[in-house]
Short mmCIF file of C-alpha atoms in Angstrom, two decimals:
data_model
loop_
_atom_site.label_atom_id
_atom_site.label_comp_id
_atom_site.label_asym_id
_atom_site.label_seq_id
_atom_site.Cartn_x
_atom_site.Cartn_y
_atom_site.Cartn_z
CA UNK A 1 7.90 -217.97 -219.66
CA UNK A 2 7.10 -221.32 -218.59
CA UNK A 3 9.41 -221.22 -215.83
CA UNK A 4 7.41 -218.27 -214.34
CA UNK A 5 5.11 -219.22 -211.41
CA UNK A 6 1.44 -218.66 -211.64
CA UNK A 7 1.63 -215.95 -208.95
CA UNK A 8 3.97 -213.89 -211.00
CA UNK A 9 2.01 -214.18 -214.31
CA UNK A 10 -1.13 -213.23 -212.40
CA UNK A 11 0.60 -210.07 -211.28
CA UNK A 12 1.47 -209.39 -214.87
CA UNK A 13 -2.10 -210.00 -216.10
CA UNK A 14 -3.43 -208.07 -213.25
CA UNK A 15 -1.92 -204.98 -214.53
CA UNK A 16 -4.11 -205.45 -217.97
CA UNK A 17 -6.83 -202.87 -217.79
CA UNK A 18 -8.52 -203.76 -221.29
CA UNK A 19 -11.28 -206.23 -220.28
CA UNK A 20 -11.68 -207.34 -224.07
CA UNK A 21 -7.87 -208.38 -224.11
CA UNK A 22 -8.38 -210.60 -221.04
CA UNK A 23 -11.67 -212.04 -222.42
CA UNK A 24 -10.65 -212.72 -226.20
CA UNK A 25 -6.83 -212.66 -226.43
CA UNK A 26 -5.23 -213.93 -223.18
CA UNK A 27 -7.09 -217.31 -223.17
CA UNK A 28 -5.99 -218.06 -226.75
CA UNK A 29 -2.17 -217.98 -225.75
CA UNK A 30 -2.19 -221.60 -224.23
CA UNK A 31 -3.94 -223.83 -221.87
CA UNK A 32 -2.04 -222.39 -218.88
CA UNK A 33 -2.86 -218.89 -219.94
CA UNK A 34 -6.60 -219.97 -220.38
CA UNK A 35 -6.69 -221.32 -216.89
CA UNK A 36 -5.10 -218.23 -215.42
CA UNK A 37 -7.59 -215.92 -217.38
CA UNK A 38 -10.46 -217.34 -215.23
CA UNK A 39 -8.63 -216.39 -211.97
CA UNK A 40 -10.22 -213.14 -210.35
CA UNK A 41 -6.50 -211.86 -209.65
CA UNK A 42 -6.06 -211.48 -213.36
CA UNK A 43 -8.92 -209.09 -213.64
CA UNK A 44 -8.22 -206.76 -210.78
CA UNK A 45 -7.34 -203.82 -213.27
CA UNK A 46 -10.06 -204.52 -215.83
CA UNK A 47 -13.04 -202.15 -216.24
CA UNK A 48 -16.20 -201.77 -218.37
CA UNK A 49 -18.03 -198.74 -219.54
CA UNK A 50 -21.87 -199.15 -220.12
CA UNK A 51 -23.12 -196.67 -222.34
CA UNK A 52 -26.46 -196.37 -223.95
CA UNK A 53 -27.33 -196.27 -227.66
CA UNK A 54 -27.13 -192.74 -229.32
CA UNK A 55 -30.50 -193.45 -230.84
CA UNK A 56 -33.66 -191.96 -229.55
CA UNK A 57 -37.01 -191.25 -231.09
CA UNK A 58 -36.55 -187.49 -232.11
CA UNK A 59 -32.80 -188.01 -233.10
CA UNK A 60 -31.82 -185.81 -236.04
CA UNK A 61 -29.74 -188.79 -237.20
CA UNK A 62 -32.37 -191.58 -236.62
CA UNK A 63 -29.58 -194.21 -236.42
CA UNK A 64 -28.57 -196.74 -233.75
CA UNK A 65 -24.97 -196.49 -232.88
CA UNK A 66 -22.75 -198.00 -230.27
CA UNK A 67 -24.30 -201.63 -230.54
CA UNK A 68 -20.77 -203.19 -230.78
CA UNK A 69 -19.71 -201.50 -227.81
CA UNK A 70 -22.86 -202.47 -225.76
CA UNK A 71 -22.32 -206.10 -226.90
CA UNK A 72 -18.89 -206.15 -225.91
CA UNK A 73 -19.54 -204.65 -222.40
CA UNK A 74 -22.36 -207.29 -221.87
CA UNK A 75 -20.06 -210.18 -222.94
CA UNK A 76 -17.43 -208.82 -220.34
CA UNK A 77 -20.03 -208.62 -217.60
CA UNK A 78 -21.12 -212.20 -218.25
CA UNK A 79 -17.89 -213.90 -218.51
CA UNK A 80 -15.45 -211.73 -216.20
CA UNK A 81 -14.84 -213.36 -212.76
CA UNK A 82 -13.86 -209.99 -211.43
CA UNK A 83 -13.67 -206.36 -212.43
CA UNK A 84 -11.94 -203.38 -210.80
CA UNK A 85 -14.44 -200.81 -212.26
CA UNK A 86 -18.04 -200.73 -213.67
CA UNK A 87 -19.31 -197.34 -214.93
CA UNK A 88 -22.83 -196.77 -216.33
CA UNK A 89 -21.99 -193.74 -218.43
CA UNK A 90 -24.35 -191.73 -220.55
CA UNK A 91 -24.46 -188.46 -222.39
CA UNK A 92 -27.12 -185.92 -223.94
CA UNK A 93 -27.16 -188.05 -227.19
CA UNK A 94 -28.27 -190.98 -225.22
CA UNK A 95 -31.47 -191.16 -222.81
CA UNK A 96 -29.56 -193.54 -220.49
CA UNK A 97 -28.07 -197.18 -220.33
CA UNK A 98 -31.28 -198.71 -221.32
CA UNK A 99 -31.90 -196.49 -224.35
CA UNK A 100 -33.07 -198.75 -227.25
CA UNK A 101 -34.51 -202.30 -227.65
CA UNK A 102 -31.15 -203.82 -228.32
CA UNK A 103 -29.39 -201.94 -225.65
CA UNK A 104 -32.03 -203.02 -223.07
CA UNK A 105 -32.16 -206.53 -224.18
CA UNK A 106 -28.18 -206.75 -223.70
CA UNK A 107 -27.93 -205.05 -220.55
CA UNK A 108 -30.79 -206.63 -218.89
CA UNK A 109 -29.47 -210.13 -219.71
CA UNK A 110 -25.94 -209.29 -218.67
CA UNK A 111 -26.60 -207.66 -215.46
CA UNK A 112 -28.89 -210.23 -214.24
CA UNK A 113 -26.22 -213.04 -215.19
CA UNK A 114 -23.28 -211.31 -214.05
CA UNK A 115 -21.16 -213.07 -211.56
CA UNK A 116 -18.30 -210.74 -211.47
CA UNK A 117 -16.78 -209.38 -208.09
CA UNK A 118 -16.87 -205.79 -208.84
CA UNK A 119 -14.79 -203.35 -206.61
CA UNK A 120 -15.81 -200.04 -208.00
CA UNK A 121 -19.10 -199.05 -209.28
CA UNK A 122 -20.12 -195.74 -210.77
CA UNK A 123 -23.80 -195.27 -211.39
CA UNK A 124 -25.45 -192.80 -213.87
CA UNK A 125 -24.62 -189.25 -212.85
CA UNK A 126 -26.82 -186.43 -213.16
CA UNK A 127 -25.46 -183.53 -215.50
CA UNK A 128 -26.54 -180.00 -214.63
CA UNK A 129 -24.79 -178.79 -218.10
CA UNK A 130 -27.42 -180.85 -219.94
CA UNK A 131 -30.36 -179.93 -218.05
CA UNK A 132 -33.45 -177.59 -218.62
CA UNK A 133 -31.32 -174.42 -218.33
CA UNK A 134 -33.68 -173.45 -215.42
CA UNK A 135 -31.24 -175.08 -212.70
CA UNK A 136 -32.60 -178.46 -213.01
CA UNK A 137 -30.14 -181.38 -213.87
CA UNK A 138 -30.78 -183.90 -216.61
CA UNK A 139 -31.02 -187.13 -214.68
CA UNK A 140 -30.92 -190.45 -216.44
CA UNK A 141 -32.71 -192.26 -213.66
CA UNK A 142 -35.87 -190.33 -214.73
CA UNK A 143 -35.97 -192.26 -218.08
CA UNK A 144 -35.56 -195.84 -216.22
CA UNK A 145 -38.48 -197.88 -215.49
CA UNK A 146 -38.88 -199.57 -212.11
CA UNK A 147 -37.53 -202.86 -213.62
CA UNK A 148 -34.39 -201.24 -214.99
CA UNK A 149 -33.70 -199.65 -211.67
CA UNK A 150 -34.16 -202.98 -209.79
CA UNK A 151 -31.34 -204.39 -212.05
CA UNK A 152 -29.21 -201.85 -210.81
CA UNK A 153 -30.26 -202.27 -207.15
CA UNK A 154 -29.61 -206.13 -207.55
CA UNK A 155 -26.31 -205.34 -209.09
CA UNK A 156 -25.02 -203.51 -206.25
CA UNK A 157 -26.63 -206.01 -203.85
CA UNK A 158 -24.79 -209.06 -205.34
CA UNK A 159 -21.41 -207.26 -205.16
CA UNK A 160 -22.10 -205.84 -201.46
CA UNK A 161 -19.27 -207.78 -200.21
CA UNK A 162 -16.86 -206.93 -202.84
CA UNK A 163 -17.34 -203.16 -203.46
CA UNK A 164 -14.77 -200.76 -202.33
CA UNK A 165 -15.99 -197.55 -204.10
CA UNK A 166 -19.33 -196.33 -204.91
CA UNK A 167 -20.36 -193.20 -206.81
CA UNK A 168 -24.12 -193.00 -206.47
CA UNK A 169 -25.48 -190.16 -208.23
CA UNK A 170 -29.14 -189.93 -207.49
CA UNK A 171 -29.61 -193.63 -206.78
CA UNK A 172 -31.00 -192.98 -203.38
CA UNK A 173 -34.35 -192.38 -205.20
CA UNK A 174 -34.35 -196.23 -206.28
CA UNK A 175 -36.08 -196.96 -202.91
CA UNK A 176 -35.68 -198.76 -199.78
CA UNK A 177 -33.91 -201.88 -201.43
CA UNK A 178 -31.14 -199.82 -202.59
CA UNK A 179 -30.72 -198.00 -199.33
CA UNK A 180 -30.75 -201.44 -197.66
CA UNK A 181 -28.13 -202.78 -199.82
CA UNK A 182 -25.94 -199.79 -199.36
CA UNK A 183 -26.06 -200.34 -195.60
CA UNK A 184 -24.86 -203.86 -196.36
CA UNK A 185 -21.56 -202.89 -198.08
CA UNK A 186 -19.37 -203.78 -195.14
CA UNK A 187 -16.04 -203.34 -197.20
CA UNK A 188 -16.91 -200.04 -198.57
CA UNK A 189 -14.02 -197.42 -198.43
CA UNK A 190 -15.23 -194.58 -200.55
CA UNK A 191 -18.49 -193.35 -201.01
CA UNK A 192 -19.75 -190.32 -203.41
CA UNK A 193 -23.35 -189.46 -202.70
CA UNK A 194 -25.69 -186.93 -204.02
CA UNK A 195 -28.66 -186.05 -202.18
CA UNK A 196 -31.73 -185.76 -204.69
CA UNK A 197 -34.59 -183.46 -204.36
CA UNK A 198 -36.57 -185.40 -201.95
CA UNK A 199 -36.40 -189.10 -201.45
CA UNK A 200 -38.22 -191.76 -199.01
CA UNK A 201 -36.07 -192.72 -196.33
CA UNK A 202 -37.45 -195.17 -193.72
CA UNK A 203 -34.39 -196.06 -191.53
CA UNK A 204 -32.62 -198.53 -193.66
CA UNK A 205 -29.40 -197.45 -192.53
CA UNK A 206 -30.21 -197.13 -188.75
CA UNK A 207 -27.97 -199.30 -186.70
CA UNK A 208 -25.74 -200.19 -189.61
CA UNK A 209 -21.84 -199.70 -189.67
CA UNK A 210 -19.58 -199.34 -192.57
CA UNK A 211 -16.49 -199.96 -190.71
CA UNK A 212 -14.02 -199.62 -193.48
CA UNK A 213 -15.44 -196.31 -195.17
CA UNK A 214 -12.54 -193.91 -195.06
CA UNK A 215 -13.61 -191.10 -197.60
CA UNK A 216 -17.05 -189.70 -197.86
CA UNK A 217 -18.22 -187.01 -200.47
CA UNK A 218 -21.64 -185.33 -200.28
CA UNK A 219 -22.92 -183.22 -203.07
CA UNK A 220 -26.28 -181.62 -203.91
CA UNK A 221 -27.81 -179.34 -206.60
CA UNK A 222 -30.77 -178.72 -204.31
CA UNK A 223 -31.43 -177.07 -201.02
CA UNK A 224 -30.81 -179.87 -198.61
CA UNK A 225 -34.00 -180.25 -196.71
CA UNK A 226 -35.75 -183.12 -194.98
CA UNK A 227 -32.71 -185.29 -195.20
CA UNK A 228 -31.76 -184.90 -191.59
CA UNK A 229 -33.00 -188.51 -190.34
CA UNK A 230 -30.83 -190.24 -193.35
CA UNK A 231 -27.81 -188.10 -192.60
CA UNK A 232 -28.04 -188.98 -188.91
CA UNK A 233 -27.89 -192.61 -189.67
CA UNK A 234 -25.42 -192.17 -192.46
CA UNK A 235 -22.95 -190.52 -190.03
CA UNK A 236 -23.64 -193.08 -187.38
CA UNK A 237 -22.75 -195.78 -189.69
CA UNK A 238 -19.34 -194.07 -190.72
CA UNK A 239 -18.52 -191.77 -187.74
CA UNK A 240 -15.87 -194.12 -186.47
CA UNK A 241 -13.98 -194.83 -189.68
CA UNK A 242 -14.43 -192.03 -191.77
CA UNK A 243 -11.09 -189.83 -192.34
CA UNK A 244 -11.97 -187.48 -195.08
CA UNK A 245 -15.24 -185.62 -195.59
CA UNK A 246 -15.77 -183.37 -198.87
CA UNK A 247 -18.92 -181.32 -199.03
CA UNK A 248 -19.87 -179.89 -202.42
CA UNK A 249 -22.21 -177.38 -203.94
CA UNK A 250 -25.27 -176.83 -201.68
CA UNK A 251 -23.92 -179.47 -198.89
CA UNK A 252 -21.04 -177.07 -198.38
CA UNK A 253 -23.19 -174.96 -196.20
CA UNK A 254 -26.12 -177.34 -195.25
CA UNK A 255 -27.13 -177.13 -191.72
CA UNK A 256 -28.13 -180.74 -191.84
CA UNK A 257 -24.80 -181.83 -193.07
CA UNK A 258 -22.70 -179.47 -190.89
CA UNK A 259 -24.64 -180.64 -187.79
CA UNK A 260 -23.32 -184.17 -188.08
CA UNK A 261 -19.57 -183.39 -188.72
CA UNK A 262 -18.56 -183.26 -184.99
CA UNK A 263 -19.46 -186.84 -184.50
CA UNK A 264 -16.59 -187.59 -186.88
CA UNK A 265 -13.89 -187.47 -184.22
CA UNK A 266 -10.96 -189.26 -186.29
CA UNK A 267 -11.33 -186.88 -189.15
CA UNK A 268 -8.16 -185.92 -190.70
CA UNK A 269 -9.50 -183.74 -193.74
CA UNK A 270 -12.49 -181.60 -194.09
CA UNK A 271 -13.90 -179.41 -196.99
CA UNK A 272 -16.87 -177.53 -196.16
CA UNK A 273 -18.38 -174.00 -196.28
CA UNK A 274 -17.02 -171.37 -193.79
CA UNK A 275 -20.47 -172.03 -191.91
CA UNK A 276 -18.93 -175.33 -190.75
CA UNK A 277 -15.87 -174.04 -189.09
CA UNK A 278 -17.40 -174.41 -185.68
CA UNK A 279 -17.52 -177.98 -186.12
CA UNK A 280 -13.73 -178.14 -185.78
CA UNK A 281 -14.27 -177.81 -182.09
CA UNK A 282 -14.29 -181.48 -181.58
CA UNK A 283 -12.20 -182.32 -184.64
CA UNK A 284 -8.96 -182.02 -182.81
CA UNK A 285 -7.13 -184.51 -185.12
CA UNK A 286 -7.57 -182.56 -188.34
CA UNK A 287 -4.57 -182.25 -190.47
CA UNK A 288 -6.09 -180.58 -193.51
CA UNK A 289 -9.04 -178.09 -193.58
CA UNK A 290 -10.57 -176.33 -196.65
CA UNK A 291 -13.12 -173.80 -196.26
CA UNK A 292 -15.31 -172.30 -199.00
CA UNK A 293 -16.30 -168.41 -198.35
CA UNK A 294 -19.02 -167.28 -200.64
CA UNK A 295 -19.01 -163.33 -201.40
CA UNK A 296 -22.72 -162.46 -201.42
CA UNK A 297 -24.84 -160.02 -199.48
CA UNK A 298 -27.41 -162.47 -198.25
CA UNK A 299 -26.55 -162.88 -194.48
CA UNK A 300 -22.85 -163.19 -195.25
CA UNK A 301 -21.74 -160.84 -192.84
CA UNK A 302 -23.69 -162.72 -190.00
CA UNK A 303 -22.27 -165.96 -191.42
CA UNK A 304 -18.67 -164.75 -191.19
CA UNK A 305 -19.31 -163.28 -187.82
CA UNK A 306 -20.95 -166.43 -186.33
CA UNK A 307 -17.91 -168.47 -187.79
CA UNK A 308 -15.53 -166.26 -186.03
CA UNK A 309 -17.27 -166.73 -182.61
CA UNK A 310 -17.44 -170.42 -183.28
CA UNK A 311 -13.90 -170.59 -183.99
CA UNK A 312 -12.77 -168.51 -181.11
CA UNK A 313 -14.56 -170.81 -178.88
CA UNK A 314 -12.45 -173.96 -180.02
CA UNK A 315 -9.06 -175.05 -178.82
CA UNK A 316 -6.02 -174.44 -181.07
CA UNK A 317 -5.93 -177.10 -184.02
CA UNK A 318 -2.38 -178.35 -183.32
CA UNK A 319 -2.36 -181.06 -185.68
CA UNK A 320 -3.62 -179.06 -188.73
CA UNK A 321 -0.78 -178.82 -191.33
CA UNK A 322 -2.63 -177.77 -194.50
CA UNK A 323 -5.18 -175.04 -194.81
CA UNK A 324 -7.14 -174.04 -197.91
CA UNK A 325 -9.29 -170.98 -198.52
CA UNK A 326 -11.49 -170.92 -201.61
CA UNK A 327 -13.45 -167.76 -202.45
CA UNK A 328 -16.51 -167.39 -204.82
CA UNK A 329 -18.33 -164.43 -205.80
CA UNK A 330 -21.94 -165.03 -206.43
CA UNK A 331 -23.49 -162.97 -209.48
CA UNK A 332 -25.36 -160.00 -208.30
CA UNK A 333 -23.92 -160.23 -204.63
CA UNK A 334 -22.58 -157.23 -202.82
CA UNK A 335 -19.37 -156.77 -200.75
CA UNK A 336 -19.03 -153.94 -198.58
CA UNK A 337 -16.74 -152.79 -195.89
CA UNK A 338 -18.68 -154.63 -193.29
CA UNK A 339 -18.14 -157.83 -194.87
CA UNK A 340 -14.42 -157.26 -195.45
CA UNK A 341 -14.13 -156.34 -191.67
CA UNK A 342 -16.01 -159.60 -190.65
CA UNK A 343 -13.85 -161.56 -193.04
CA UNK A 344 -10.54 -159.89 -191.40
CA UNK A 345 -11.71 -160.81 -188.06
CA UNK A 346 -12.41 -164.48 -189.04
CA UNK A 347 -8.81 -164.92 -190.65
CA UNK A 348 -7.01 -163.29 -187.59
CA UNK A 349 -8.62 -165.94 -185.33
CA UNK A 350 -8.08 -168.64 -188.04
CA UNK A 351 -4.29 -167.72 -187.69
CA UNK A 352 -4.20 -167.90 -183.91
CA UNK A 353 -6.05 -171.28 -183.92
CA UNK A 354 -3.78 -172.91 -186.36
CA UNK A 355 -0.14 -172.24 -185.38
CA UNK A 356 1.43 -175.31 -186.90
CA UNK A 357 0.11 -174.70 -190.57
CA UNK A 358 3.00 -175.30 -193.02
CA UNK A 359 1.18 -175.11 -196.21
CA UNK A 360 -1.68 -172.58 -197.28
CA UNK A 361 -3.48 -172.52 -200.47
CA UNK A 362 -6.00 -169.83 -201.69
CA UNK A 363 -8.14 -169.50 -204.84
CA UNK A 364 -10.30 -166.50 -205.33
CA UNK A 365 -9.26 -164.70 -202.42
CA UNK A 366 -7.14 -161.97 -203.54
CA UNK A 367 -9.88 -160.19 -205.49
CA UNK A 368 -11.54 -156.92 -205.77
CA UNK A 369 -14.05 -157.99 -203.18
CA UNK A 370 -11.39 -158.83 -200.59
CA UNK A 371 -8.48 -156.68 -199.60
CA UNK A 372 -5.05 -158.07 -200.09
CA UNK A 373 -3.84 -156.86 -196.77
CA UNK A 374 -6.57 -159.28 -195.15
CA UNK A 375 -5.05 -162.51 -196.54
CA UNK A 376 -1.40 -161.30 -196.57
CA UNK A 377 -2.04 -160.54 -192.75
CA UNK A 378 -2.81 -164.02 -192.29
CA UNK A 379 0.17 -165.34 -194.09
CA UNK A 380 2.26 -163.37 -191.77
CA UNK A 381 0.61 -164.69 -188.60
CA UNK A 382 1.49 -168.36 -189.11
CA UNK A 383 4.51 -168.89 -187.65
CA UNK A 384 5.57 -172.31 -189.31
CA UNK A 385 4.36 -171.48 -192.73
CA UNK A 386 6.63 -172.84 -195.55
CA UNK A 387 4.56 -173.25 -198.67
CA UNK A 388 1.88 -170.87 -200.28
CA UNK A 389 -0.21 -171.47 -203.30
CA UNK A 390 -2.39 -168.52 -204.53
CA UNK A 391 -4.66 -168.92 -207.61
CA UNK A 392 -4.86 -165.71 -209.63
CA UNK A 393 -3.95 -162.82 -207.79
CA UNK A 394 -2.82 -159.22 -208.78
CA UNK A 395 1.08 -158.93 -209.32
CA UNK A 396 1.02 -155.88 -207.06
CA UNK A 397 0.75 -158.09 -204.26
CA UNK A 398 4.30 -159.70 -204.91
CA UNK A 399 6.12 -156.95 -202.68
CA UNK A 400 3.86 -157.68 -199.74
CA UNK A 401 4.42 -161.51 -200.47
CA UNK A 402 8.19 -161.00 -200.35
CA UNK A 403 7.88 -160.02 -196.64
CA UNK A 404 6.49 -163.52 -195.54
CA UNK A 405 10.05 -164.23 -194.32
CA UNK A 406 9.31 -167.98 -193.25
CA UNK A 407 7.98 -168.92 -196.59
CA UNK A 408 10.04 -171.29 -198.65
CA UNK A 409 8.02 -172.07 -201.57
CA UNK A 410 5.49 -169.88 -203.77
CA UNK A 411 3.42 -170.97 -206.55
CA UNK A 412 0.35 -169.83 -208.42
CA UNK A 413 -0.87 -167.65 -211.03
CA UNK A 414 -0.09 -163.86 -211.25
CA UNK A 415 -2.91 -161.89 -213.09
CA UNK A 416 -2.56 -158.53 -214.92
CA UNK A 417 -4.86 -156.37 -217.12
CA UNK A 418 -4.13 -155.56 -220.84
CA UNK A 419 -0.91 -153.51 -221.29
CA UNK A 420 0.45 -154.42 -217.74
CA UNK A 421 2.31 -157.54 -218.94
CA UNK A 422 5.71 -156.32 -218.95
CA UNK A 423 5.15 -154.82 -215.37
CA UNK A 424 3.85 -158.30 -214.23
CA UNK A 425 6.96 -159.94 -215.30
CA UNK A 426 9.31 -157.56 -213.90
CA UNK A 427 7.49 -157.79 -210.83
CA UNK A 428 8.00 -161.58 -210.69
CA UNK A 429 11.72 -160.95 -211.44
CA UNK A 430 12.13 -158.33 -208.86
CA UNK A 431 10.75 -161.02 -206.08
CA UNK A 432 13.28 -163.67 -207.30
CA UNK A 433 16.08 -161.22 -206.89
CA UNK A 434 14.82 -160.01 -203.44
CA UNK A 435 14.20 -163.64 -202.23
CA UNK A 436 16.93 -165.72 -203.89
CA UNK A 437 16.12 -168.39 -201.17
CA UNK A 438 12.42 -168.65 -202.39
CA UNK A 439 11.45 -171.45 -204.39
CA UNK A 440 9.32 -169.35 -206.79
CA UNK A 441 6.97 -171.10 -209.55
CA UNK A 442 4.58 -168.59 -210.74
CA UNK A 443 2.69 -168.25 -214.19
CA UNK A 444 1.21 -165.07 -215.39
CA UNK A 445 -2.14 -164.87 -216.86
CA UNK A 446 -4.03 -161.78 -218.49
CA UNK A 447 -7.26 -161.00 -216.68
CA UNK A 448 -10.10 -159.36 -218.49
CA UNK A 449 -12.20 -158.54 -215.33
#
């Protein structure tokens, strides 16, 4: 062991992800290991989770828990020279990372004194499942005082030159200082951002550049309104560098979000609602496109028709290799023949604009709301299609799938109703006999719908 150079030992220590081991055990091995344990390279895999005490005033237990874990997390923050990941976790039994006097004292001191170079930070995330049950998420930021929020802002600000990955939750509500610190994260590579229900923005990102940002995820549980100035400046900061954009929940179809996508000329992958398909007009270098199609009666025929017209005006996406179509049926929605016709027209146009697609994946498309022939016609229209993955489709679609001659791989889950299991498995075996050249990896599942 003594013959190994420091660089090799640091590579070994750099694979240890338990921060307490690096803090308490490694320095006690020998003087050399004590010295190496203070090198930031030895901590490149270490992480720390900061969770609040499970006690709160009306708790049925009335006991304080997690104090040992809180103390250990505070010690790591104070003494570690570097950390790969810091996560501010919380859960329904705890009001947040500053939930009791012990927790608050430890974390306030540790966050203020920490000199660690942190590469990934995950701030407290709202939880819709733990919310009021009326569509409002439970957000730990609501239980924090301005002083506690300021600690989190300062923590990001001190690491603005080191952080590579940020998951913000609703931290945009922390105010202009936080937004200003975000704009100074010049080495940021991946950003996960939740748009809260209203927040003050005064142009803190205007003129800023995040030159290394490669991945951007936008999410909101609220209708995205009054965010256009912020989104305009955010996309202005990342348009030249971002390669992958993923929209989730209500950001999938937000006009404010979708309006900014055409600026990202170097985009390689995009996940958005079908409303955003017109944005691909300028995204000629896309290699992966994922579209969410919501089955509902609220203007959905108009949305599908508008998307088809926009796509028809686009040049062929010759670089596109991966296409994913996700369907979702909205409770109480209605799906009629006019919707099916609009979707069929969209998929026909999509097939003509994506001639080089080699992999197609669908989820929730082969359902009672969508005619199987509509999707199968798309599969047959793609001249270079080699691989297909379909989540949960009726086994009576298998004979038609066998006719997609260019397909080399088929995976997914075949569904059947009660009493149809034997027929489903027989259909899968028939497909394998009919297409011995096909790499078939299908599982079966009984559907109750």
